[in-house]
Short mmCIF file of C-alpha atoms in Angstrom, two decimals:
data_model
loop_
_atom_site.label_atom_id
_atom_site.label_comp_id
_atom_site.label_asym_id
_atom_site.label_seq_id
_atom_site.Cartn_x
_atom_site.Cartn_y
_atom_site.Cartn_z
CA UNK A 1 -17.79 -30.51 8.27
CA UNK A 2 -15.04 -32.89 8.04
CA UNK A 3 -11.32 -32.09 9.20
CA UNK A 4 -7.88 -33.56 9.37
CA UNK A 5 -6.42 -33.88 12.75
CA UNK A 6 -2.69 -32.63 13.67
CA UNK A 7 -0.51 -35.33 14.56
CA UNK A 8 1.52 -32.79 17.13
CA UNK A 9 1.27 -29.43 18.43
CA UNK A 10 3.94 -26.58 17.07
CA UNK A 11 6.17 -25.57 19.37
CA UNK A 12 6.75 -21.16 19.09
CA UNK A 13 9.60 -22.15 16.56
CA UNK A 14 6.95 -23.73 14.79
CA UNK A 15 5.46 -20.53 13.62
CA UNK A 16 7.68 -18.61 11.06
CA UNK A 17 6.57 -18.51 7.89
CA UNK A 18 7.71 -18.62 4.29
CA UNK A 19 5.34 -19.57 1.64
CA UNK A 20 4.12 -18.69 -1.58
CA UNK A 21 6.67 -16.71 -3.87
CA UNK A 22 5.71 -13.97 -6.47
CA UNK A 23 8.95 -12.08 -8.34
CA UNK A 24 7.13 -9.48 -10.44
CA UNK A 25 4.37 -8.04 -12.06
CA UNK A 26 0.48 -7.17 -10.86
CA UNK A 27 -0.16 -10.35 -9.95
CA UNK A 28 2.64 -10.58 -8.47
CA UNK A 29 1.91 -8.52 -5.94
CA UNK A 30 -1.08 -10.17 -5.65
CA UNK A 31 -0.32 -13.37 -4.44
CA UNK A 32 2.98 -13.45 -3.74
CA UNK A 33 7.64 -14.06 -7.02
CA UNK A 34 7.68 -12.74 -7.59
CA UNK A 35 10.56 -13.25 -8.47
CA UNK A 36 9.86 -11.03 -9.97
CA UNK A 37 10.68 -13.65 -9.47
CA UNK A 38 7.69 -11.62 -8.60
CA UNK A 39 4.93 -13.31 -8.04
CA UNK A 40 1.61 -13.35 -7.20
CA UNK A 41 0.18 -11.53 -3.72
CA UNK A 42 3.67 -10.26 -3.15
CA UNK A 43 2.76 -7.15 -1.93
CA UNK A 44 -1.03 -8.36 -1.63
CA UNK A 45 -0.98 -7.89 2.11
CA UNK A 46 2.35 -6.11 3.44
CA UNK A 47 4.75 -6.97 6.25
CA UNK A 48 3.64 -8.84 9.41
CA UNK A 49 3.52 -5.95 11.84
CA UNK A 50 3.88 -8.05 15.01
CA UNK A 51 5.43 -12.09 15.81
CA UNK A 52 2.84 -12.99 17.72
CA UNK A 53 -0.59 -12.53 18.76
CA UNK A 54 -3.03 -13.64 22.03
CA UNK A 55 -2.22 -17.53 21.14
CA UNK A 56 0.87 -16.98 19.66
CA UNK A 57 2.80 -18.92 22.33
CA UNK A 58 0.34 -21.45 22.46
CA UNK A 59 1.08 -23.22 18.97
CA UNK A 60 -2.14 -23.93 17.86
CA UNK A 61 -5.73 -24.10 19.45
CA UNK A 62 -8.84 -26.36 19.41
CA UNK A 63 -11.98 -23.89 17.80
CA UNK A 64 -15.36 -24.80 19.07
CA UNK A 65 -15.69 -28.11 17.20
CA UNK A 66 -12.33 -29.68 18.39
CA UNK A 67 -10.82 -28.90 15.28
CA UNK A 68 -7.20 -28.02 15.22
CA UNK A 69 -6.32 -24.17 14.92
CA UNK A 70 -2.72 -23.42 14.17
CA UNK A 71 -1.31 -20.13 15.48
CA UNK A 72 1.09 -18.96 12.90
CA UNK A 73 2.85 -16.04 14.43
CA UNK A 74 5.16 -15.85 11.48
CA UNK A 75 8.58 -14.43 13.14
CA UNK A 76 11.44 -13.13 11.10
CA UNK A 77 13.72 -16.29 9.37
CA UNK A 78 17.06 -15.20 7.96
CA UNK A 79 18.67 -16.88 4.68
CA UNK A 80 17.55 -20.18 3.03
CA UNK A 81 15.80 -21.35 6.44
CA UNK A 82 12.55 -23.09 5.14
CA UNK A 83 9.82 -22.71 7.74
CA UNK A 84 9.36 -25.73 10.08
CA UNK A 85 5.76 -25.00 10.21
CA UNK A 86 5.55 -25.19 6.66
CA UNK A 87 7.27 -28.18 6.30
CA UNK A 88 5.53 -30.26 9.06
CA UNK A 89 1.84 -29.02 7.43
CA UNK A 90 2.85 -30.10 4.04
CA UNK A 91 3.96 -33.93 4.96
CA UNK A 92 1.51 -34.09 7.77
CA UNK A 93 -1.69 -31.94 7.61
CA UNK A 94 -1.51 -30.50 3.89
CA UNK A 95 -5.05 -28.84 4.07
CA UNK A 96 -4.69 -27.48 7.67
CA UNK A 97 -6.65 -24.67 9.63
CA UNK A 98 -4.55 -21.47 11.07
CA UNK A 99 -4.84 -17.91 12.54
CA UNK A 100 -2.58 -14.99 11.15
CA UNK A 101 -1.76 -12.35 13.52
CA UNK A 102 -4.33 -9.93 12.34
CA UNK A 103 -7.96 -10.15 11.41
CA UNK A 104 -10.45 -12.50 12.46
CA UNK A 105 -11.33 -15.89 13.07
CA UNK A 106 -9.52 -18.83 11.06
CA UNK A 107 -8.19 -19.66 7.17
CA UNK A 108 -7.81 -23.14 5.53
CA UNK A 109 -3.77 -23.10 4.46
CA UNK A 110 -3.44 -25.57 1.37
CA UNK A 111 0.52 -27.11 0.65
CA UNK A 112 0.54 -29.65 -1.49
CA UNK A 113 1.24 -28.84 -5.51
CA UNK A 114 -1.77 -29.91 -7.06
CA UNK A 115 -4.25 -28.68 -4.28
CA UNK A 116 -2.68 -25.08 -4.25
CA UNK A 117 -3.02 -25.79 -8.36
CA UNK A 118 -6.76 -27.29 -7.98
CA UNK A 119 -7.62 -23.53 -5.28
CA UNK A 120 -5.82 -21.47 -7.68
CA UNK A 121 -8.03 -21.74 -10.79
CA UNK A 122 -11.28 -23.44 -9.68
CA UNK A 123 -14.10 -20.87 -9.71
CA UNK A 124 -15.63 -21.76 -6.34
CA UNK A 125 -13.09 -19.48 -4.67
CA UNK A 126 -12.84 -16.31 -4.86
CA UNK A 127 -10.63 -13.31 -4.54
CA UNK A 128 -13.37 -10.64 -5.01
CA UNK A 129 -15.64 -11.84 -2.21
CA UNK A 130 -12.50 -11.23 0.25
CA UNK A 131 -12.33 -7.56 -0.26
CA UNK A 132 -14.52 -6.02 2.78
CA UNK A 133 -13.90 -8.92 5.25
CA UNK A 134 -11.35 -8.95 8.06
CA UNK A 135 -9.81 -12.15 7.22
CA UNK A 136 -7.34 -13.56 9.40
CA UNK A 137 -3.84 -12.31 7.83
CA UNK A 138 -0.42 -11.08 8.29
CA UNK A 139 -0.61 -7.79 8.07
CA UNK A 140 -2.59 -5.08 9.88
CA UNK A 141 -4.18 -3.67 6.95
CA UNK A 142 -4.33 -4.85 2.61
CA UNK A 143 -1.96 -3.12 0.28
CA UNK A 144 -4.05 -3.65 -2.79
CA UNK A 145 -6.41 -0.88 -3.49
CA UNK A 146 -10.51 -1.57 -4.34
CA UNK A 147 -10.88 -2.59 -7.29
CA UNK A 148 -7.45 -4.10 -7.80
CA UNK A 149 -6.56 -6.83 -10.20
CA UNK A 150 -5.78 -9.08 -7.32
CA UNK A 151 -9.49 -8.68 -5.83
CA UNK A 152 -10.99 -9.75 -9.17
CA UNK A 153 -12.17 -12.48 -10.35
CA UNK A 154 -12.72 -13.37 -14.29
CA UNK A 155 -14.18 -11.76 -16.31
CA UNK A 156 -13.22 -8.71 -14.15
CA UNK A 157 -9.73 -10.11 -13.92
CA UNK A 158 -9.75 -11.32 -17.41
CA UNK A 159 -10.74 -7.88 -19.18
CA UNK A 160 -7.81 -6.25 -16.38
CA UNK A 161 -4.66 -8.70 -17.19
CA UNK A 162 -5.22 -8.32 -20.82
CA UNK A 163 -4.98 -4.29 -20.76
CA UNK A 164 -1.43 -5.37 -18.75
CA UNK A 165 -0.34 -7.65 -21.56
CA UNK A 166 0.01 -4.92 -23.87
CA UNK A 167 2.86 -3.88 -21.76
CA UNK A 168 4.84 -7.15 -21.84
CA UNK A 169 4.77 -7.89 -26.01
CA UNK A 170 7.64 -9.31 -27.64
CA UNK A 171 8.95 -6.06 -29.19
CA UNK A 172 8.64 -4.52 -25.57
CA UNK A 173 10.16 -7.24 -23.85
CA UNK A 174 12.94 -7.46 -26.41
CA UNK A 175 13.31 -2.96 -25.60
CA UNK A 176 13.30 -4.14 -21.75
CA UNK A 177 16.07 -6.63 -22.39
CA UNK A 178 18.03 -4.17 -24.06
CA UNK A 179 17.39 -2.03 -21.24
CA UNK A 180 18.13 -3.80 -18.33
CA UNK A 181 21.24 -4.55 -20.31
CA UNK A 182 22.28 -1.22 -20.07
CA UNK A 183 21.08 -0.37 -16.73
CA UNK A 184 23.36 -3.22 -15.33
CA UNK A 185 26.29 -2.17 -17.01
CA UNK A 186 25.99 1.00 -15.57
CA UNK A 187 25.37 0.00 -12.42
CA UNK A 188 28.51 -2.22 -12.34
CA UNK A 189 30.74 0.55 -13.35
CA UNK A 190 29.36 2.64 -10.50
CA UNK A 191 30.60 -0.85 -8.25
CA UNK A 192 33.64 -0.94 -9.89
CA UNK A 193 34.62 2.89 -9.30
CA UNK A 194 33.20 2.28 -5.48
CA UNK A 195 35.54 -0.59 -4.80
CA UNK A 196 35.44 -3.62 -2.32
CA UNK A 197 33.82 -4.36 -0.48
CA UNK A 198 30.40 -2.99 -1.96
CA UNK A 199 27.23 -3.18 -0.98
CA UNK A 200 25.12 -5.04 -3.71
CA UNK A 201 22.07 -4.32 -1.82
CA UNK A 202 22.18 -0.33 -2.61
CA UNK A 203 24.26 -0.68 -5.92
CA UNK A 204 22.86 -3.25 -7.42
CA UNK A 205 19.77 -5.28 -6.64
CA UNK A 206 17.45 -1.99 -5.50
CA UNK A 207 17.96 0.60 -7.73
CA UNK A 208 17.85 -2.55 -10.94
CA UNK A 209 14.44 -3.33 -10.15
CA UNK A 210 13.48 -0.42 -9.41
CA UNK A 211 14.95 1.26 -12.91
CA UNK A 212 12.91 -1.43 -14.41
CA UNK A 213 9.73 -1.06 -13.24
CA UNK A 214 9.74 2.53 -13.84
CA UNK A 215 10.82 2.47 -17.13
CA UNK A 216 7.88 -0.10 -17.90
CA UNK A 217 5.69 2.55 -15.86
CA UNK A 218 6.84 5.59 -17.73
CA UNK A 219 7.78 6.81 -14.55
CA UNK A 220 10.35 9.42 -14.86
CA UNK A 221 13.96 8.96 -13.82
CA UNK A 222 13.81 11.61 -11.24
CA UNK A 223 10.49 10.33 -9.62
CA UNK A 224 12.29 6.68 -8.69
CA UNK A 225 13.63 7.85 -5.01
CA UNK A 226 9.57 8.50 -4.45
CA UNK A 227 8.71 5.57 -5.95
CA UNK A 228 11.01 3.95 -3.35
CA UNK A 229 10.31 5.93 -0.14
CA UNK A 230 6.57 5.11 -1.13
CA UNK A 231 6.94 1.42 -1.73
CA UNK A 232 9.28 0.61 1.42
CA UNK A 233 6.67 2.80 3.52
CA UNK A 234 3.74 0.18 2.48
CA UNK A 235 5.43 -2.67 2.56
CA UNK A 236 7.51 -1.83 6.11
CA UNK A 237 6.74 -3.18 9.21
CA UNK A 238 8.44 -0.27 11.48
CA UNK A 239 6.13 2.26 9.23
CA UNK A 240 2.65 1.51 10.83
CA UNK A 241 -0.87 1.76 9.56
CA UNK A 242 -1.26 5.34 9.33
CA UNK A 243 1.93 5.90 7.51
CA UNK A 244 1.52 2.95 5.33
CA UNK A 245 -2.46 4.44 4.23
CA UNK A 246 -0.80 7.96 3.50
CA UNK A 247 2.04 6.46 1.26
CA UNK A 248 -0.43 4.29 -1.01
CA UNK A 249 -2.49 7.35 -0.97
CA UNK A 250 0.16 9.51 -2.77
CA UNK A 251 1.23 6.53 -4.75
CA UNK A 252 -1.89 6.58 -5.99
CA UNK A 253 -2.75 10.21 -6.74
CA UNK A 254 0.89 10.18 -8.43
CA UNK A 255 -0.20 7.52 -10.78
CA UNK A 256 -3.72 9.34 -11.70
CA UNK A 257 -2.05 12.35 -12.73
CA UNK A 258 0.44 10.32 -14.82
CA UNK A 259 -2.39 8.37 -16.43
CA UNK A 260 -4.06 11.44 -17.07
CA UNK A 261 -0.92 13.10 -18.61
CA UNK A 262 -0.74 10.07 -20.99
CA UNK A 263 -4.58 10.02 -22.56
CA UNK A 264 -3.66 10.37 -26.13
CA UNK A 265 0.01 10.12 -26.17
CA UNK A 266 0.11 7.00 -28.14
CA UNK A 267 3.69 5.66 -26.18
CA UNK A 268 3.73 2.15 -25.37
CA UNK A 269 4.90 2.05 -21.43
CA UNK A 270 2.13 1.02 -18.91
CA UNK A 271 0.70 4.38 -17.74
CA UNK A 272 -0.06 5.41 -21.80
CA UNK A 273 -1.62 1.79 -22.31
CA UNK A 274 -3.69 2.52 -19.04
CA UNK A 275 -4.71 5.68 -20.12
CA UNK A 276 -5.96 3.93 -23.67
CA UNK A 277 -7.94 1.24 -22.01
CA UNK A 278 -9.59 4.03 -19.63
CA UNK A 279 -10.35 5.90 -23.28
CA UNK A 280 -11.94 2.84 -24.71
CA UNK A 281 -14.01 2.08 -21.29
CA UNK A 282 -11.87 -1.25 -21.03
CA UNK A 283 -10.73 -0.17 -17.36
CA UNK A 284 -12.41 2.48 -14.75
CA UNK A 285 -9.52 5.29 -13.31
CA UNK A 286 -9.56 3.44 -10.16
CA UNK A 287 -9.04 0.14 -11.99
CA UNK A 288 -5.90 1.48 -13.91
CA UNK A 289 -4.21 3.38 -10.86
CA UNK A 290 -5.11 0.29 -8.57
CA UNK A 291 -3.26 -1.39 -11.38
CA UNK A 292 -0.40 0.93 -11.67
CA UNK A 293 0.18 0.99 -7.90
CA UNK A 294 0.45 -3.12 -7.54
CA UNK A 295 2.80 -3.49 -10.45
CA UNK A 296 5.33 -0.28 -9.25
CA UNK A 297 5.70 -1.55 -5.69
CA UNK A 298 5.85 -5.85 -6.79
CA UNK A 299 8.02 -5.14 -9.76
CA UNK A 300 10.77 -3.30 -7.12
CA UNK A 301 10.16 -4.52 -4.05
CA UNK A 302 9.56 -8.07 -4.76
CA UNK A 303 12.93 -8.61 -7.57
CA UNK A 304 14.64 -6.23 -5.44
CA UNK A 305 15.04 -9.20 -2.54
CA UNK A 306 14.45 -12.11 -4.73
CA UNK A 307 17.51 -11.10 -7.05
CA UNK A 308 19.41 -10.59 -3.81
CA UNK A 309 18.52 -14.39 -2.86
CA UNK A 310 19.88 -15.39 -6.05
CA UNK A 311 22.74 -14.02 -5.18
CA UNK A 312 23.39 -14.75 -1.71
CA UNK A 313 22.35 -18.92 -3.06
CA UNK A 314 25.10 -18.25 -5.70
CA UNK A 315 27.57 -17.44 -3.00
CA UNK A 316 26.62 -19.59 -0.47
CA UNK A 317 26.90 -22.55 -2.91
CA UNK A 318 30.46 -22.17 -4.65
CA UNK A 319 30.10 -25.57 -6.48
CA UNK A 320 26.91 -24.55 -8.12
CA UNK A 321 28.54 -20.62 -9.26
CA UNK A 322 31.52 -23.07 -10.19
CA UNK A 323 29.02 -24.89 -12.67
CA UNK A 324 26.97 -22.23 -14.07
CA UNK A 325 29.83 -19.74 -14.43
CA UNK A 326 31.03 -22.89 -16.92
CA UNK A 327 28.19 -23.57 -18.34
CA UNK A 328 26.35 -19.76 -19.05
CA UNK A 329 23.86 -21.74 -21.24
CA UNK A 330 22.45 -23.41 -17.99
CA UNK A 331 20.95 -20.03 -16.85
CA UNK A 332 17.73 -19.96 -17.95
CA UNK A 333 16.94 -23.51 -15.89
CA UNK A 334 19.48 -22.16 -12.98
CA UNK A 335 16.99 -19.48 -12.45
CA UNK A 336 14.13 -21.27 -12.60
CA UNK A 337 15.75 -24.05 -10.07
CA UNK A 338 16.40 -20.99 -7.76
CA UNK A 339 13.13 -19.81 -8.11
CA UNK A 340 11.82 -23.16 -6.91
CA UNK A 341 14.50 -23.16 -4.08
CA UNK A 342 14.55 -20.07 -2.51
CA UNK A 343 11.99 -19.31 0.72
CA UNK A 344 11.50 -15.67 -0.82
CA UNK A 345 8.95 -14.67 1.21
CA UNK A 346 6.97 -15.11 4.87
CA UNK A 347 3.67 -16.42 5.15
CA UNK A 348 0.94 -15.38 2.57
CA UNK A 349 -0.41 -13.68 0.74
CA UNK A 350 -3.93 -13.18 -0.43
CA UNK A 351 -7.03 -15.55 0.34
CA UNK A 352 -9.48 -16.56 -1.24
CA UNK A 353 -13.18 -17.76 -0.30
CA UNK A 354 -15.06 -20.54 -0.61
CA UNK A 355 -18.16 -19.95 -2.51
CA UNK A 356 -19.83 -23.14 -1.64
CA UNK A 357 -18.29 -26.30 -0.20
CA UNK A 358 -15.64 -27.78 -1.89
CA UNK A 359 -13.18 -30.86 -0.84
CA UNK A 360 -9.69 -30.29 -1.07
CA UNK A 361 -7.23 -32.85 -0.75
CA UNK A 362 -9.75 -35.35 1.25
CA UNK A 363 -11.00 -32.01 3.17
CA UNK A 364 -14.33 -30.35 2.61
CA UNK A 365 -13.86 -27.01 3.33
CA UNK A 366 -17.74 -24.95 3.86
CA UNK A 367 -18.76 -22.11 2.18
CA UNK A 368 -17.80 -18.91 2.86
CA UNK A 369 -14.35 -20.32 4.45
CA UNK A 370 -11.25 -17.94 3.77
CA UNK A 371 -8.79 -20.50 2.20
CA UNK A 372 -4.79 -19.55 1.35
CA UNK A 373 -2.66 -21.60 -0.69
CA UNK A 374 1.77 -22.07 -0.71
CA UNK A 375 3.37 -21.39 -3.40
CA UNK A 376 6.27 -22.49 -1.80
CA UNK A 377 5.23 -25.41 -0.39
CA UNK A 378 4.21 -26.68 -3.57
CA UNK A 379 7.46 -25.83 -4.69
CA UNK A 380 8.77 -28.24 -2.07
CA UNK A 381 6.22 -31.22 -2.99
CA UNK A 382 8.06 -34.54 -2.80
CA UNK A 383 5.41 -35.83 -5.22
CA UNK A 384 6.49 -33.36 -7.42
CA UNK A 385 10.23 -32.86 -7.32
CA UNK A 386 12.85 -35.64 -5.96
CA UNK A 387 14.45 -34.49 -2.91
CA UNK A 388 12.53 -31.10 -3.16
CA UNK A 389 14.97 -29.93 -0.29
CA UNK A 390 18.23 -30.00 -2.58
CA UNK A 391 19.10 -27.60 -5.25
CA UNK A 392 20.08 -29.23 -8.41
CA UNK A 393 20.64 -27.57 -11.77
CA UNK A 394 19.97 -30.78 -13.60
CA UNK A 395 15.92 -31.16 -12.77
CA UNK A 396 15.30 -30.08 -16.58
CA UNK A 397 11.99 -29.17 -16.98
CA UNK A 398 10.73 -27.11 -13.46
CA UNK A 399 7.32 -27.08 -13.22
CA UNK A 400 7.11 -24.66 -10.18
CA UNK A 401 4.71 -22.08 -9.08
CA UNK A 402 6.87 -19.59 -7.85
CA UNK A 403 5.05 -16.97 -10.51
CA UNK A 404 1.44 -18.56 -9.02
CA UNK A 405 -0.80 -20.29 -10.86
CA UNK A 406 -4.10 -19.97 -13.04
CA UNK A 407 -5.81 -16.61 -13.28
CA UNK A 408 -3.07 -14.50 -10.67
CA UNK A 409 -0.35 -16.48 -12.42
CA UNK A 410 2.00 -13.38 -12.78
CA UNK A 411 2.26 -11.92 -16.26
CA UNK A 412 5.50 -10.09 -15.79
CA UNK A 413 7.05 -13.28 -15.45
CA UNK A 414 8.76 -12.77 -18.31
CA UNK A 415 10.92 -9.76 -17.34
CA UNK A 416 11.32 -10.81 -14.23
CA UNK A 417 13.12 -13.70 -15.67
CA UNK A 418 14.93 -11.43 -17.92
CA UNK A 419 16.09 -9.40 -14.73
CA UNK A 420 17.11 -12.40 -13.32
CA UNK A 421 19.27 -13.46 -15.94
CA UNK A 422 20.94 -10.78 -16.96
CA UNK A 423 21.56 -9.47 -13.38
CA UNK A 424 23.38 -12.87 -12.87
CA UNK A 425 25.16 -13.26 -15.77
CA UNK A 426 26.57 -9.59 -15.93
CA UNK A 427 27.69 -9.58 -12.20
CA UNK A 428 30.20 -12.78 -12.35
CA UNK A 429 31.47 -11.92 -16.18
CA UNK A 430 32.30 -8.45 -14.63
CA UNK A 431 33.46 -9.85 -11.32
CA UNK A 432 34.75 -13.35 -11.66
CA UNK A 433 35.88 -13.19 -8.42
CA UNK A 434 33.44 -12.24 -6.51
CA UNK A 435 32.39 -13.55 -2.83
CA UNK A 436 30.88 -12.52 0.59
CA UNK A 437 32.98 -9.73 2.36
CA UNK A 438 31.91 -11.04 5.57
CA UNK A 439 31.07 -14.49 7.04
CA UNK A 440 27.40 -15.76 6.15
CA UNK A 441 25.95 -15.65 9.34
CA UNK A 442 26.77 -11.90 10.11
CA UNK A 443 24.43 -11.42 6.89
CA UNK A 444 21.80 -9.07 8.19
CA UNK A 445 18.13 -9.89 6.98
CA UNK A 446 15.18 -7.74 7.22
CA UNK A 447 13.00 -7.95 9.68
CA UNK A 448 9.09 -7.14 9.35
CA UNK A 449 9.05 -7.96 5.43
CA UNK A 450 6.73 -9.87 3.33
CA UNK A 451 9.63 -11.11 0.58
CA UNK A 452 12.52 -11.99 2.65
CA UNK A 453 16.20 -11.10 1.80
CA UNK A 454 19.34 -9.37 3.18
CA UNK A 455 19.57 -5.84 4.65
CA UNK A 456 22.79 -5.73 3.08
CA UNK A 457 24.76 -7.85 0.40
CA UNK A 458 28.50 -6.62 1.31
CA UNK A 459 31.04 -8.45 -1.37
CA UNK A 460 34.04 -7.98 -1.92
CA UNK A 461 36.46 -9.28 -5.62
#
């Protein structure tokens, strides 16, 4: 087996972490977006339950064979901080070996654009052979439930995401727009009658997403504070295992008795078009629900703290507002610039294995090998984008992966975008004058979370 060497060993401030992205949707939660800006393995793996581990002051090991082994004890980072770690393995080491606080043994951690592009759709590694294995990861125990569409592989995967696209047609996406639309609006009204300073974090950017999702769901109005306690019990670090296994245990049996309230209904949100495709035999009940649970908790969760990024970006960087608030038609590639940007999230989120030896980047790695790729490295790819660490509204055309890529690339992409936008464009027009209440480094992030954003958003107009 062949190996690259490291050219230094990581300090403890070395390990943080901040990868792959993944705003919305199943996949999404899968690998990381979303934005929704929801991406792919958002909620694939939950929150990093500890900083550290038996090497984690060490930096990085030599295994057995001499071969590098970098400790990645992925602490908390706060803002637009970009992990060092990261940064170093992507201009140094891109196809480098590490160890995740939990699990067992070691992972291959691909950086560069067009190797996380070449892992992400080449056969030869697999999301389905992971399920079963305690692969070295962040968390203490997987989110995703068997059978989930991010454990599959095509044509499992294939014959899943296509029951999902039913959900995310034009004439439903168009409804959703029109939605969100008035969702905002009242949202903002309920700001405007609570007066500065305000707290966009619990009047704004969690109960948006979270409206959203549900009404794609069919999830009644009245079940959304469960749908919340739920989804910040799995994805919390504070909550524990135990807790965590309970919560996505009632998530689930609440989705199979609203799939099986929906055979036959003929209504066109997500549960009903579940309930079809378990009619027809396209999907198994534990395929749908498993479905159903990943696409609640990444469609809330993961826009919930990537809109909030936006934001705080937006009013951290009062030249760029300046621009976009005078140029509106600039949004769509403003958003997708931001979702390029922005360090939503720490660390990873699901592997993959190797299912016979493959190079990568110069690097062979053997079969049977877990392997995770960066998102948000790639995002950051010098080769890719010119001076990758600057945000600049006048790239054009963005080719990021901040949705994933290839078979997990996330299909709610689409509304996550049009959460994005309209959040964005309805919060300035309403509040034109609208900044941080309080200085930018008394900004309180959360601690323990897979996507990364504030605690609290206070503004003030």
């Amino acid at each position: 087996m062949t190996t690259t060497t490291n050219t230094g060993t990581p300090g403890p401030s070395d390990a943080a972490g901040a990868p792959d992205v993944a705003p919305g949707g199943p996949d999404a939660t899968a690998e990381g977006p979303h934005a929704t800006a929801g991406g792919p393995d958002a909620t694939a793996e939950g929150p990093h339950a500890t900083a550290g581990g038996p090497d984690a002051t060490a930096g990085g090991a030599d295994d057995a064979a001499g071969s590098r082994v970098h400790f990645w004890a992925v602490p908390d980072l706060t803002g637009l901080d970009f992990d060092p770690l990261l940064a170093r393995l992507l201009h140094e080491e891109p196809v480098a070996r590490i160890r995740l606080p939990h699990g067992e043994g070691h992972a291959w951690l691909v950086t560069r654009y067009e190797d996380v592009k070449f892992v992400s759709v080449d056969p030869r590694f697999s999301r389905q052979a992971v399920y079963g294995r305690s692969v070295t990861r962040l968390a203490p125990h997987f989110i995703p439930m068997e059978g989930a569409v991010g454990f599959a592989d095509p044509p499992d995967h294939t014959r899943m995401r296509r029951v999902v696209a039913r959900a995310f047609s034009a004439r439903a996406l168009r409804a959703l727009r029109e939605h969100a639309q008035d969702v905002m609006d009242r949202l903002l009204d309920r700001v405007e009658r609570h007066g500065p300073p305000a707290d966009l974090m619990e009047l704004v950017n969690r109960p948006f997403p979270l409206a959203m999702v549900s009404e794609l769901m069919g999830v009644p109005e009245g079940d959304q504070p469960l749908m919340a306690r739920w989804s910040d019990t799995i994805l919390s670090a504070g909550s524990g295992r135990e807790a965590a296994e309970k919560a996505k245990a009632e998530l689930a049996r609440y989705f199979a008795e609203l799939i099986g309230r929906s055979h036959g209904t003929g209504k066109e949100f997500l549960a009903a078009v579940l309930a079809d495709a378990v009619d027809d035999a396209t999907l198994d009940e534990r395929e749908a629900v498993g479905l159903a649970v990943l696409i609640q908790i990444g469609g809330a969760h993961a826009v919930r703290n990537n809109s909030a990024n936006m934001v705080y970006t937006l009013l951290t960087h009062p030249g760029h507002l300046a621009r976009l608030r005078a140029e509106p038609d600039l949004l769509p590639q403003a958003v997708d610039e931001l979702l390029r940007y922005i360090p939503h999230r720490n660390a990873v989120g699901l592997s993959r294995i190797a299912l016979e030896d493959v190079e990568v980047g110069g690097v062979l790695i053997p079969e049977g090998d877990p392997v995770y790729v960066s998102y948000l490295t790639a995002n950051r790819d010098p080769a890719v984008f010119a001076e990758p660490e600057r945000l600049d509204f006048d790239r054009g055309y963005v080719p990021h992966v901040a949705f994933g890529h290839g078979p997990h690339y996330c299909p709610g992409s689409a509304l996550a975008r049009i959460e994005s936008e309209i959040l964005l464009d309805t919060l300035w027009t309403r509040f034109p004058g609208l900044r941080l209440a309080v200085p930018e480094d008394e900004i309180r992030w959360q601690r323990g979370a897979l996507i990364r954003g504030p605690e609290t958003l206070p503004v003030t107009w």
